[in-house]
Amino acid sequence: MFKRLRGYFSNDLSIDLGTANTLIYVRERGIVLNEPSVVAVQDEPTRGGKIIVAVGVDAKNMIGRTPGHITAVRPMKDGVIADFTYTEKMLQYFIKKVHGNRFLSPSPRVLVCVPFGSTQVERRAIKESAEGAGARSVDIVPEPMAAAVGAGLPVQEARGSMVLDVGGGTSEVAVISLNGIVYAASVRIGGDKFDEAITNYVRRNYGILIGEATAERIKLEIGSAYPGQQVREISVKGRNLSEGVPRSFTLNSNEILEALQEPLQGIVGAVKQALEQTPPELGADVAERGIVLTGGGALLRDIDKLLMEETGLPVVVADDPLTCVARGGGRILELTEEHGPGIFGLE
Amino acid sequence: MSALSAAPPPGGESPGPGSGLRREREKRGLGVVEAAEKLHLDPSVVEALESDRFAAIGPAVFAKGHLKQYAALLNLPAEQVMAAYEAVQRASRVGAQSQAVDDAANATPFPKIPPLHQLPLLAKLPPLSVPVGIALIALLLVASALLWWKPWHHRGAMVAVNSQGAVISAAAMPAQPDADAAAASPDALGAPQPPVGADGAAAPSAAIASPLAGRVRLRMSFSADSWVDVRDAGGVTVYRGKGAANSVKSLAGAAPLSVYLGYVSGVQLEINNHAVAIGPQFVRGDVARFEAGADGVLRRAPRP
């Protein structure tokens, strides 16, 4: 009853609880939060427990730079909850931040987007985590569906639409028709795997160890999925493993392309498999219009070109691909309010 | 200057990016089929792009994506191509909106009412204002209820009393009708007069009728003769004299009024228009001594 009252003063939220970033979309306000899914915790020797010292951007800035008693944790791994307590705390913080300093603590209706491949246990954990963070009711929607709606695909039509959402922890490929998923697959390859691949490449070829943040910076600045005419370079610093001292060195985009081959081939393989598994009529629809790319991974330079060459199909990157899932979730909230929750088979 | 803006489209040519793309393609000696192969598109899609028939391509996400890739193929700046595309879309949206406005004007209006908290006015308010506003309204309602519940006569009548105990209505406030008092002093009604004491001298200002709270009205009906001595809170005599049998005296003064009745059995007392029984605790023999408060309650009078 009191939750309902508090719900009256809360906005409906769509949350893209991603491995790398958490995005929150509020109806009629758009994307109101886009912060890294990172929590910094500090040991508390007096009570023997741990307390949260920072969440989001502040916590991410601490990654790799913390003293012994502080740990920067990423509570999501491969698109699912790796640490239930910190995920709940992080969600609580984000929901409060979105609602501002209100008289009543918020109790919104929440729609959380989860990877298609997540198990019932993992979904249950996300649901309970959101409820623990104060949500009045929690609905779960598969990420590819939210991504397709957010990208503006005609999911309600009797026509096949293929979407590839490359997130931080997972890549999801799905063929959608008549508001339902005809085929979907999820591979645990995403932005994190790209960073890891770059770190390994640098260690293997240069004997230098670089941090997570540096690997991500390299990916964002010179990362590429397909050989281009222009070669870009970046100067970075890392610890020389043999000398044990920090050293500066230069990497170019061709090297990063080489480093990223393995995870990229994993994604390409998932797309090819999806095309194989798609019923022929829907496959023809996809071939006519193309595959739509969403998620932060879609921002990797020329990833559309790579997929286009590998599949022989047109591939387009959605507008603002990073926010597609959250925006799509918001749209689904609106549609379910208009047509009832059965329209997308929400859990 | 880009190919898109270098040559303005001749009359009849679409203002969108299509004509520029076609010119650039032709300049490079590319056929439609060849361009479509490079883009992994159907030639009909390329033709639709070049003739700005974006609706034929499907949802905007495809049209935009294909345009960007076509621009990249022809080494054209994607921003300019997209700007031209947006211009066309804006123009078509404006047309559609004006059509929608016309349609809406003709249609029966059944506007969808948004929930209260999503009303534009409330949505723009600072976060705390809604609960604070509700709390204020609730407080106001409670205060109004309390005021309504409080008996009207507690608000005090503006009356003054002369030495004969006649009620004088103040001009500023309509006095409660008091037929007996009016009968006792009919000439006093309607005109504010300075109250006078028992000896005929002007009474102190405390006895002047005022709308202040804390005034009390006594009405004594005498069935037998009785001495009466009434003093107000300031100790000023409001009335001292004999109440004749079968008469009525109405008095008013600053509460509490100290009352002394010589023959209590012959007096019926009303305070603020409510009949009050004089309890035995106030009576010794036939004499009663008590204080009448503004709340209509009798209390023991301090010994003189």
XYZ file of C-alpha atoms in Angstrom:
651
model
C 0.000 0.000 0.000
C 2.753 2.418 1.038
C 4.847 1.229 -1.882
C 1.951 2.131 -4.154
C 1.795 5.611 -2.619
C 5.508 6.051 -3.097
C 5.098 4.709 -6.605
C 2.755 7.581 -7.326
C 5.671 9.945 -6.824
C 8.072 7.825 -8.892
C 8.692 7.576 -12.598
C 8.631 4.368 -14.587
C 12.164 3.372 -15.435
C 13.797 1.261 -18.063
C 17.184 0.021 -16.936
C 19.877 -1.377 -19.170
C 21.849 -3.127 -16.482
C 24.932 -3.728 -18.531
C 28.259 -5.246 -17.699
C 30.116 -2.082 -18.570
C 27.517 0.664 -18.202
C 24.127 1.077 -16.625
C 21.700 3.293 -18.453
C 18.363 4.489 -17.166
C 15.601 5.818 -19.343
C 12.724 7.724 -17.785
C 9.496 8.176 -19.667
C 9.186 11.582 -21.253
C 12.645 12.535 -20.016
C 14.833 10.208 -22.059
C 18.180 8.843 -20.929
C 18.816 10.357 -17.526
C 21.696 8.212 -16.343
C 24.625 6.623 -18.089
C 27.253 5.503 -15.634
C 29.752 2.678 -15.459
C 28.536 -0.382 -13.572
C 31.249 -0.110 -10.985
C 31.097 0.012 -7.206
C 33.999 0.940 -4.949
C 33.928 -0.760 -1.566
C 36.011 -0.173 1.482
C 36.835 -2.628 4.262
C 35.530 -1.578 7.618
C 37.686 -3.273 10.236
C 35.599 -2.003 13.176
C 32.432 -3.752 12.053
C 34.152 -6.394 10.025
C 32.080 -5.616 6.930
C 32.415 -3.482 3.827
C 30.965 -0.116 2.999
C 30.350 1.430 -0.398
C 32.429 4.537 -0.990
C 31.635 5.311 -4.622
C 29.351 4.177 -7.418
C 29.436 4.837 -11.148
C 31.913 7.269 -12.673
C 33.642 7.993 -9.369
C 34.121 4.292 -8.752
C 35.359 3.664 -12.280
C 38.040 6.316 -11.893
C 39.331 4.266 -8.971
C 39.802 1.071 -10.997
C 43.422 0.017 -10.784
C 44.259 2.962 -8.557
C 42.933 1.865 -5.181
C 44.821 1.314 -1.938
C 44.624 -2.044 -0.202
C 41.473 -1.367 1.802
C 39.415 -0.126 -1.164
C 38.336 -2.341 -4.054
C 36.623 -1.205 -7.221
C 34.185 -3.981 -8.093
C 32.215 -4.609 -11.258
C 29.166 -6.399 -9.881
C 27.996 -7.490 -13.346
C 29.921 -10.009 -15.357
C 29.024 -11.371 -18.792
C 25.703 -9.567 -18.612
C 24.563 -11.182 -15.374
C 24.963 -10.516 -11.689
C 28.291 -11.576 -10.283
C 27.770 -9.931 -6.894
C 24.198 -9.679 -5.724
C 24.756 -7.290 -2.794
C 26.728 -4.728 -4.732
C 24.366 -4.892 -7.691
C 21.478 -4.112 -5.365
C 23.360 -1.235 -3.754
C 24.375 0.106 -7.135
C 20.796 -0.025 -8.420
C 19.535 1.638 -5.258
C 22.035 4.443 -5.753
C 21.130 4.912 -9.415
C 17.361 4.856 -8.801
C 17.710 7.450 -6.048
C 19.964 9.561 -8.244
C 17.424 9.530 -11.043
C 14.614 10.640 -8.752
C 16.643 13.340 -7.030
C 16.183 14.359 -3.430
C 12.540 13.506 -2.986
C 10.476 13.630 0.179
C 9.410 10.021 -0.290
C 11.931 7.407 -1.303
C 11.124 6.337 -4.871
C 9.307 3.121 -5.663
C 9.147 3.023 -9.442
C 7.901 0.424 -11.847
C 11.064 -0.906 -13.430
C 11.783 -2.757 -16.633
C 15.190 -4.403 -16.683
C 16.793 -5.610 -19.875
C 18.700 -8.876 -19.485
C 20.775 -10.958 -21.904
C 18.757 -13.464 -23.857
C 21.026 -16.259 -22.728
C 20.632 -15.564 -19.036
C 19.266 -18.425 -16.974
C 16.123 -18.307 -14.825
C 18.318 -18.110 -11.740
C 20.200 -15.149 -13.157
C 16.946 -13.415 -14.119
C 15.517 -14.051 -10.686
C 18.628 -12.524 -9.144
C 18.250 -9.381 -11.256
C 14.565 -9.132 -10.389
C 15.199 -9.505 -6.678
C 18.042 -7.065 -6.851
C 15.812 -4.418 -8.421
C 13.061 -5.134 -5.903
C 15.586 -4.841 -3.112
C 16.604 -1.481 -4.533
C 13.035 -0.235 -4.010
C 11.259 -1.062 -7.268
C 7.479 -1.421 -6.975
C 7.297 -3.997 -9.722
C 9.996 -5.430 -11.947
C 9.559 -6.660 -15.492
C 12.249 -8.456 -17.436
C 12.724 -8.073 -21.171
C 15.381 -9.714 -23.343
C 18.027 -7.264 -24.470
C 17.738 -8.000 -28.209
C 14.037 -7.151 -28.128
C 14.687 -3.876 -26.318
C 17.560 -3.115 -28.689
C 15.372 -3.719 -31.741
C 12.583 -1.500 -30.407
C 15.092 1.178 -29.426
C 16.692 1.096 -32.872
C 13.303 1.662 -34.466
C 12.925 -1.741 -36.132
C 9.397 -2.698 -37.133
C 9.172 -5.514 -34.582
C 5.380 -5.603 -34.713
C 5.308 -6.423 -38.424
C 5.199 -9.900 -39.872
C 8.652 -9.352 -41.281
C 12.015 -10.538 -40.078
C 14.316 -7.986 -38.472
C 17.773 -8.922 -37.318
C 19.534 -7.049 -34.582
C 23.029 -7.513 -33.210
C 23.633 -5.901 -29.835
C 27.298 -5.816 -28.902
C 27.446 -4.967 -25.222
C 30.157 -4.877 -22.613
C 29.854 -8.489 -21.546
C 27.763 -10.206 -24.179
C 26.772 -9.938 -27.804
C 23.209 -10.807 -28.631
C 21.907 -11.586 -32.042
C 18.205 -12.058 -32.672
C 15.662 -12.322 -35.424
C 12.387 -10.719 -34.450
C 8.953 -10.813 -35.999
C 5.470 -10.004 -34.679
C 6.737 -8.728 -31.340
C 8.445 -12.011 -30.629
C 11.912 -13.465 -30.856
C 12.109 -16.117 -33.574
C 15.734 -16.911 -33.005
C 18.251 -15.474 -30.593
C 21.685 -16.355 -29.385
C 23.991 -14.794 -26.883
C 27.760 -15.108 -26.858
C 29.826 -13.966 -23.931
C 31.948 -11.686 -26.067
C 31.762 -7.935 -25.788
C 33.701 -4.806 -25.005
C 35.390 -6.418 -22.018
C 36.722 -9.201 -24.196
C 38.053 -6.595 -26.645
C 39.919 -4.885 -23.798
C 41.241 -8.200 -22.588
C 42.406 -9.092 -26.091
C 44.279 -5.781 -26.356
C 45.919 -6.300 -22.959
C 47.025 -9.784 -23.943
C 48.311 -8.599 -27.305
C 50.423 -5.864 -25.732
C 51.814 -8.213 -23.120
C 52.599 -10.865 -25.705
C 54.151 -8.590 -28.296
C 55.676 -5.812 -26.238
C 56.237 -7.509 -22.889
C 54.379 -4.625 -21.287
C 51.488 -4.856 -18.904
C 48.736 -2.287 -19.318
C 45.699 -1.686 -17.118
C 41.994 -2.107 -17.889
C 41.442 1.605 -18.332
C 44.370 1.962 -20.729
C 43.192 -0.979 -22.803
C 39.762 0.613 -23.072
C 41.294 3.942 -24.106
C 43.282 2.198 -26.857
C 40.126 0.478 -28.104
C 38.136 3.696 -28.174
C 40.814 5.765 -29.885
C 42.362 3.476 -32.484
C 40.303 0.284 -32.276
C 39.108 -0.996 -35.604
C 37.356 -4.111 -36.884
C 38.242 -3.841 -40.535
C 41.415 -2.726 -42.308
C 41.116 0.909 -43.270
C 43.072 3.230 -45.511
C 44.184 5.359 -42.607
C 46.512 4.038 -39.917
C 46.045 5.703 -36.511
C 48.506 5.624 -33.678
C 48.400 6.073 -29.933
C 51.103 6.472 -27.334
C 50.469 4.641 -24.083
C 52.327 3.728 -20.930
C 52.574 0.406 -19.169
C 54.872 -1.593 -16.951
C 57.671 -3.389 -18.726
C 57.488 -6.915 -17.400
C 61.212 -7.664 -17.705
C 62.520 -4.331 -16.427
C 59.696 -3.772 -13.951
C 59.520 -0.055 -14.697
C 56.885 1.977 -16.583
C 57.627 2.471 -20.245
C 55.957 4.453 -22.989
C 55.307 2.874 -26.368
C 53.227 3.437 -29.520
C 50.521 1.192 -30.940
C 48.814 1.491 -34.307
C 45.327 0.573 -35.488
C 46.525 -2.411 -37.539
C 47.972 -3.987 -34.425
C 44.719 -3.504 -32.565
C 42.840 -4.982 -35.490
C 45.062 -8.026 -35.208
C 44.522 -8.133 -31.439
C 40.753 -8.035 -31.833
C 40.506 -10.801 -34.391
C 39.579 -13.537 -31.979
C 36.642 -11.834 -30.248
C 35.463 -10.366 -33.545
C 35.428 -13.764 -35.175
C 33.342 -15.012 -32.256
C 30.724 -12.366 -32.966
C 30.805 -13.002 -36.706
C 30.347 -16.712 -36.031
C 27.288 -15.998 -33.878
C 25.740 -13.885 -36.628
C 26.416 -16.512 -39.279
C 24.888 -19.179 -37.090
C 21.826 -17.008 -36.550
C 21.438 -16.599 -40.291
C 21.677 -20.340 -40.722
C 19.032 -20.949 -38.107
C 16.607 -18.307 -39.331
C 13.572 -19.558 -41.265
C 13.999 -18.797 -44.996
C 11.180 -16.229 -45.282
C 12.543 -14.200 -42.403
C 16.076 -14.662 -43.714
C 14.964 -13.134 -46.995
C 13.557 -10.131 -45.130
C 16.860 -9.709 -43.332
C 18.772 -9.967 -46.577
C 16.591 -7.276 -48.124
C 16.913 -4.683 -45.411
C 19.963 -5.740 -43.478
C 21.242 -6.284 -39.970
C 21.044 -3.502 -37.422
C 23.913 -3.021 -34.994
C 23.324 -1.631 -31.501
C 25.222 -1.468 -28.220
C 28.511 0.158 -27.323
C 30.396 -2.376 -29.441
C 28.710 -0.966 -32.545
C 30.887 2.108 -32.050
C 34.006 0.080 -32.835
C 35.267 1.501 -36.079
C 34.198 -0.423 -39.212
C 32.520 -3.283 -37.359
C 29.597 -2.848 -39.756
C 31.974 -3.192 -42.693
C 33.436 -6.389 -41.242
C 29.998 -7.935 -40.797
C 28.932 -6.778 -44.222
C 31.932 -8.438 -45.856
C 31.597 -11.596 -43.790
C 27.870 -12.082 -44.295
C 27.329 -10.388 -47.644
C 24.339 -8.559 -46.180
C 23.781 -4.881 -45.595
C 24.648 -3.888 -42.051
C 23.686 -0.558 -40.529
C 24.542 1.013 -37.211
C 21.569 2.378 -35.287
C 21.433 5.989 -34.152
C 23.028 6.411 -30.741
C 23.647 2.651 -30.462
C 24.814 2.837 -26.841
C 21.381 3.868 -25.593
C 19.230 1.685 -27.858
C 18.493 -0.958 -25.218
C 17.475 1.542 -22.532
C 15.393 3.577 -24.987
C 13.779 0.434 -26.316
C 12.936 -0.631 -22.783
C 11.267 2.718 -22.209
C 9.241 2.311 -25.383
C 8.231 -1.186 -24.293
C 7.019 0.250 -20.990
C 4.816 2.667 -22.909
C 3.537 -0.016 -25.247
C 2.703 -2.413 -22.422
C 0.783 0.351 -20.695
C -1.215 0.914 -23.865
C -1.714 -2.697 -24.917
C -1.095 -4.731 -21.761
C 1.949 -6.723 -20.671
C 1.111 -9.607 -22.998
C 2.287 -7.679 -26.030
C 5.947 -8.516 -25.424
C 5.406 -11.462 -23.105
C 7.106 -9.701 -20.214
C 8.144 -11.811 -17.263
C 32.238 22.376 -51.619
C 30.746 18.944 -51.652
C 28.933 17.357 -54.498
C 25.752 17.669 -52.493
C 25.843 21.424 -52.343
C 28.061 22.326 -55.322
C 25.382 21.988 -57.927
C 21.932 23.078 -56.931
C 19.318 20.662 -58.131
C 17.599 21.717 -61.311
C 13.904 22.443 -61.177
C 11.860 19.368 -60.442
C 14.781 17.562 -58.769
C 14.311 16.545 -55.177
C 16.001 18.760 -52.540
C 17.235 15.698 -50.582
C 20.631 14.004 -50.697
C 19.649 11.605 -53.495
C 20.446 13.841 -56.451
C 23.888 14.666 -55.054
C 24.621 11.004 -54.527
C 23.562 10.179 -58.058
C 25.717 12.947 -59.548
C 28.716 11.786 -57.565
C 28.171 8.176 -58.558
C 27.886 9.092 -62.220
C 30.961 11.270 -61.935
C 32.882 8.252 -60.713
C 31.541 6.115 -63.539
C 29.715 3.741 -61.233
C 26.527 2.079 -62.356
C 23.578 1.562 -60.019
C 24.096 -2.203 -60.015
C 27.791 -1.825 -59.310
C 27.159 0.545 -56.421
C 24.476 -1.766 -55.063
C 26.884 -4.699 -55.176
C 29.494 -2.792 -53.235
C 26.903 -1.862 -50.630
C 25.388 -5.377 -50.567
C 22.069 -3.789 -51.395
C 19.397 -4.417 -53.936
C 19.674 -1.973 -56.905
C 16.128 -0.841 -56.176
C 17.269 0.367 -52.763
C 20.052 2.436 -54.348
C 17.554 3.915 -56.773
C 15.227 4.740 -53.895
C 18.079 6.478 -52.071
C 18.960 8.499 -55.149
C 15.396 9.598 -55.654
C 14.826 10.417 -51.967
C 12.117 7.780 -51.643
C 13.172 6.809 -48.158
C 9.800 5.428 -47.146
C 10.291 2.667 -49.697
C 13.434 1.519 -47.876
C 11.649 0.922 -44.600
C 12.189 2.359 -41.137
C 14.465 5.358 -40.762
C 17.256 3.299 -39.242
C 17.804 1.550 -42.586
C 17.563 4.670 -44.700
C 20.068 6.476 -42.504
C 22.442 3.515 -42.376
C 22.396 2.966 -46.116
C 22.876 6.669 -46.778
C 25.925 6.787 -44.520
C 27.453 3.808 -46.269
C 26.654 5.175 -49.697
C 28.294 8.444 -48.706
C 31.375 6.541 -47.471
C 31.534 4.611 -50.738
C 31.529 7.847 -52.731
C 33.925 9.555 -50.304
C 31.329 12.171 -49.422
C 31.102 13.654 -45.943
C 28.448 11.646 -44.130
C 27.448 14.676 -42.024
C 26.368 16.651 -45.069
C 24.439 13.742 -46.514
C 22.684 13.220 -43.212
C 21.967 16.948 -42.865
C 20.275 16.890 -46.266
C 18.337 13.780 -45.258
C 17.209 15.383 -41.987
C 16.078 18.474 -43.863
C 13.862 16.338 -46.086
C 12.507 14.437 -43.091
C 11.810 17.648 -41.197
C 9.924 19.056 -44.140
C 7.822 15.919 -44.441
C 7.200 15.894 -40.669
C 5.994 19.499 -40.742
C 3.638 18.569 -43.559
C 2.411 15.543 -41.641
C 1.926 17.587 -38.476
C -0.100 20.247 -40.185
C -2.196 17.472 -41.703
C -2.552 15.928 -38.255
C -3.638 19.269 -36.809
C -6.287 19.549 -39.507
C -7.394 16.000 -38.794
C -7.477 16.632 -35.070
C -9.572 19.730 -35.574
C -12.117 17.680 -37.467
C -11.974 14.675 -35.186
C -13.987 14.291 -32.016
C -11.650 15.308 -29.234
C -11.024 12.555 -26.724
C -7.730 13.711 -25.283
C -5.757 11.190 -23.293
C -5.470 12.541 -19.776
C -2.044 11.877 -18.334
C -1.640 10.733 -14.731
C -1.534 13.576 -12.207
C 2.186 13.302 -11.525
C 2.927 13.465 -15.236
C 1.057 16.682 -15.844
C 3.437 19.220 -17.399
C 2.804 21.722 -14.613
C 3.614 19.239 -11.836
C 6.497 17.719 -13.718
C 8.237 21.089 -13.883
C 7.949 21.756 -10.161
C 10.936 21.205 -7.907
C 11.042 17.661 -6.516
C 9.836 18.497 -2.988
C 7.006 20.800 -3.942
C 4.365 18.126 -4.532
C 4.610 16.451 -1.111
C 5.076 19.811 0.634
C 2.077 21.190 -1.226
C -0.032 18.206 -0.226
C 1.078 18.583 3.404
C 0.156 22.279 3.355
C -3.264 21.562 1.884
C -3.851 18.864 4.516
C -2.839 21.320 7.254
C -5.184 23.912 5.854
C -8.030 21.421 5.782
C -7.402 20.415 9.406
C -7.281 24.065 10.492
C -10.530 24.788 8.646
C -12.187 21.788 10.265
C -11.104 22.946 13.708
C -12.422 26.448 13.076
C -15.703 25.067 11.837
C -16.038 22.768 14.816
C -15.411 25.545 17.374
C -18.813 26.866 18.495
C -19.617 30.128 16.866
C -20.348 31.869 20.144
C -16.768 31.237 21.323
C -15.601 33.709 18.792
C -17.032 36.417 21.037
C -19.720 38.947 20.523
C -18.910 42.543 20.430
C -21.000 43.874 23.170
C -20.668 46.441 25.819
C -22.678 46.723 28.938
C -23.886 49.776 30.640
C -24.409 50.113 34.300
C -27.897 48.774 34.001
C -26.658 45.675 32.380
C -28.024 46.577 28.950
C -26.253 45.169 25.974
C -24.886 47.641 23.470
C -24.074 46.379 20.025
C -20.832 47.557 18.456
C -21.126 49.082 15.017
C -18.276 47.059 13.659
C -19.871 43.722 14.405
C -23.449 42.628 14.422
C -24.330 41.756 17.997
C -26.143 38.540 18.760
C -29.798 39.251 19.057
C -30.750 39.640 22.677
C -34.373 40.429 22.989
C -34.315 40.876 26.720
C -31.383 43.205 26.694
C -32.912 45.109 23.845
C -36.067 45.436 25.858
C -34.077 46.674 28.840
C -32.399 49.385 26.841
C -33.989 49.803 23.437
C -32.401 53.174 22.812
C -28.951 51.781 23.141
C -29.161 49.491 20.134
C -27.261 50.279 16.991
C -25.073 53.030 18.372
C -21.738 52.415 19.999
C -21.546 54.038 23.361
C -18.884 54.131 25.959
C -19.780 51.707 28.689
C -20.384 53.132 32.066
C -19.737 51.710 35.447
C -22.163 51.176 38.252
C -21.750 54.755 39.477
C -22.377 56.154 36.052
C -18.741 56.985 35.359
C -17.147 55.823 32.162
C -15.927 52.278 32.444
C -12.311 51.474 31.726
C -11.397 50.490 28.230
C -11.263 46.832 29.225
C -15.054 46.837 29.393
C -15.423 48.244 25.887
C -16.897 45.756 23.491
C -14.264 44.315 21.319
C -14.017 41.294 19.097
C -11.140 39.988 21.184
C -11.383 36.511 22.540
C -11.662 36.081 26.279
C -14.895 37.911 26.736
C -17.789 36.242 28.415
C -21.514 36.925 28.367
C -23.741 36.245 31.292
C -27.476 36.131 31.204
C -29.262 35.896 34.527
C -32.981 35.206 34.773
C -34.340 36.057 38.185
C -37.294 34.159 39.614
C -36.787 35.910 42.936
C -34.953 39.025 44.051
C -31.241 38.563 44.410
C -28.190 40.701 44.954
C -25.733 40.523 42.130
C -22.136 41.635 42.024
C -20.174 41.009 38.846
C -16.564 42.126 38.259
C -14.421 41.547 35.244
C -10.878 40.182 35.026
C -9.467 43.596 35.840
C -11.543 43.836 38.988
C -13.768 46.494 37.487
C -17.384 46.266 38.454
C -19.529 45.282 35.536
C -22.742 45.295 37.482
C -23.647 45.607 41.083
C -27.206 45.827 42.209
C -30.362 43.894 42.692
C -31.866 41.637 40.154
C -35.589 41.987 40.475
C -37.814 38.944 40.384
C -39.075 38.053 36.872
C -36.374 40.137 35.201
C -33.371 39.321 33.092
C -29.900 40.834 33.139
C -27.382 40.388 30.379
C -23.801 41.298 31.077
C -20.537 40.963 29.281
C -16.975 41.577 30.259
C -13.400 40.393 30.098
C -13.197 36.833 31.321
C -13.133 35.554 33.923
C -16.071 37.384 35.469
C -16.177 37.154 39.189
C -19.817 36.636 40.158
C -21.500 36.958 43.512
C -25.167 36.060 43.816
C -27.028 36.829 47.008
C -29.888 34.351 46.477
C -28.711 31.670 44.129
C -31.922 29.669 44.251
C -33.720 32.513 42.491
C -31.260 32.806 39.588
C -31.004 30.877 36.338
C -27.605 31.381 34.751
C -26.576 31.258 31.126
C -22.999 31.690 29.987
C -22.421 32.429 26.350
C -26.010 31.420 25.659
C -25.616 28.054 27.333
C -27.528 27.285 30.483
C -25.148 26.511 33.305
C -25.990 24.865 36.586
C -24.333 26.450 39.600
C -22.840 23.544 41.419
C -22.987 23.099 45.195
C -19.279 23.671 45.462
C -19.881 27.311 44.633
C -22.793 27.719 47.029
C -22.738 28.401 50.725
C -26.182 28.824 52.195
C -28.057 30.869 49.564
C -24.964 32.705 48.412
C -22.973 31.641 45.387
C -19.520 32.851 44.506
C -17.702 31.741 41.378
C -15.782 32.787 38.323
C -17.281 32.438 34.852
C -14.636 31.784 32.230
C -14.796 32.483 28.500
C -15.091 28.756 27.918
C -18.395 28.710 29.779
C -16.999 26.833 32.757
C -17.482 27.897 36.361
C -14.530 27.900 38.676
C -14.017 28.726 42.302
C -13.533 32.417 42.846
C -10.551 33.393 44.954
C -11.498 34.697 48.344
C -11.747 38.485 48.332
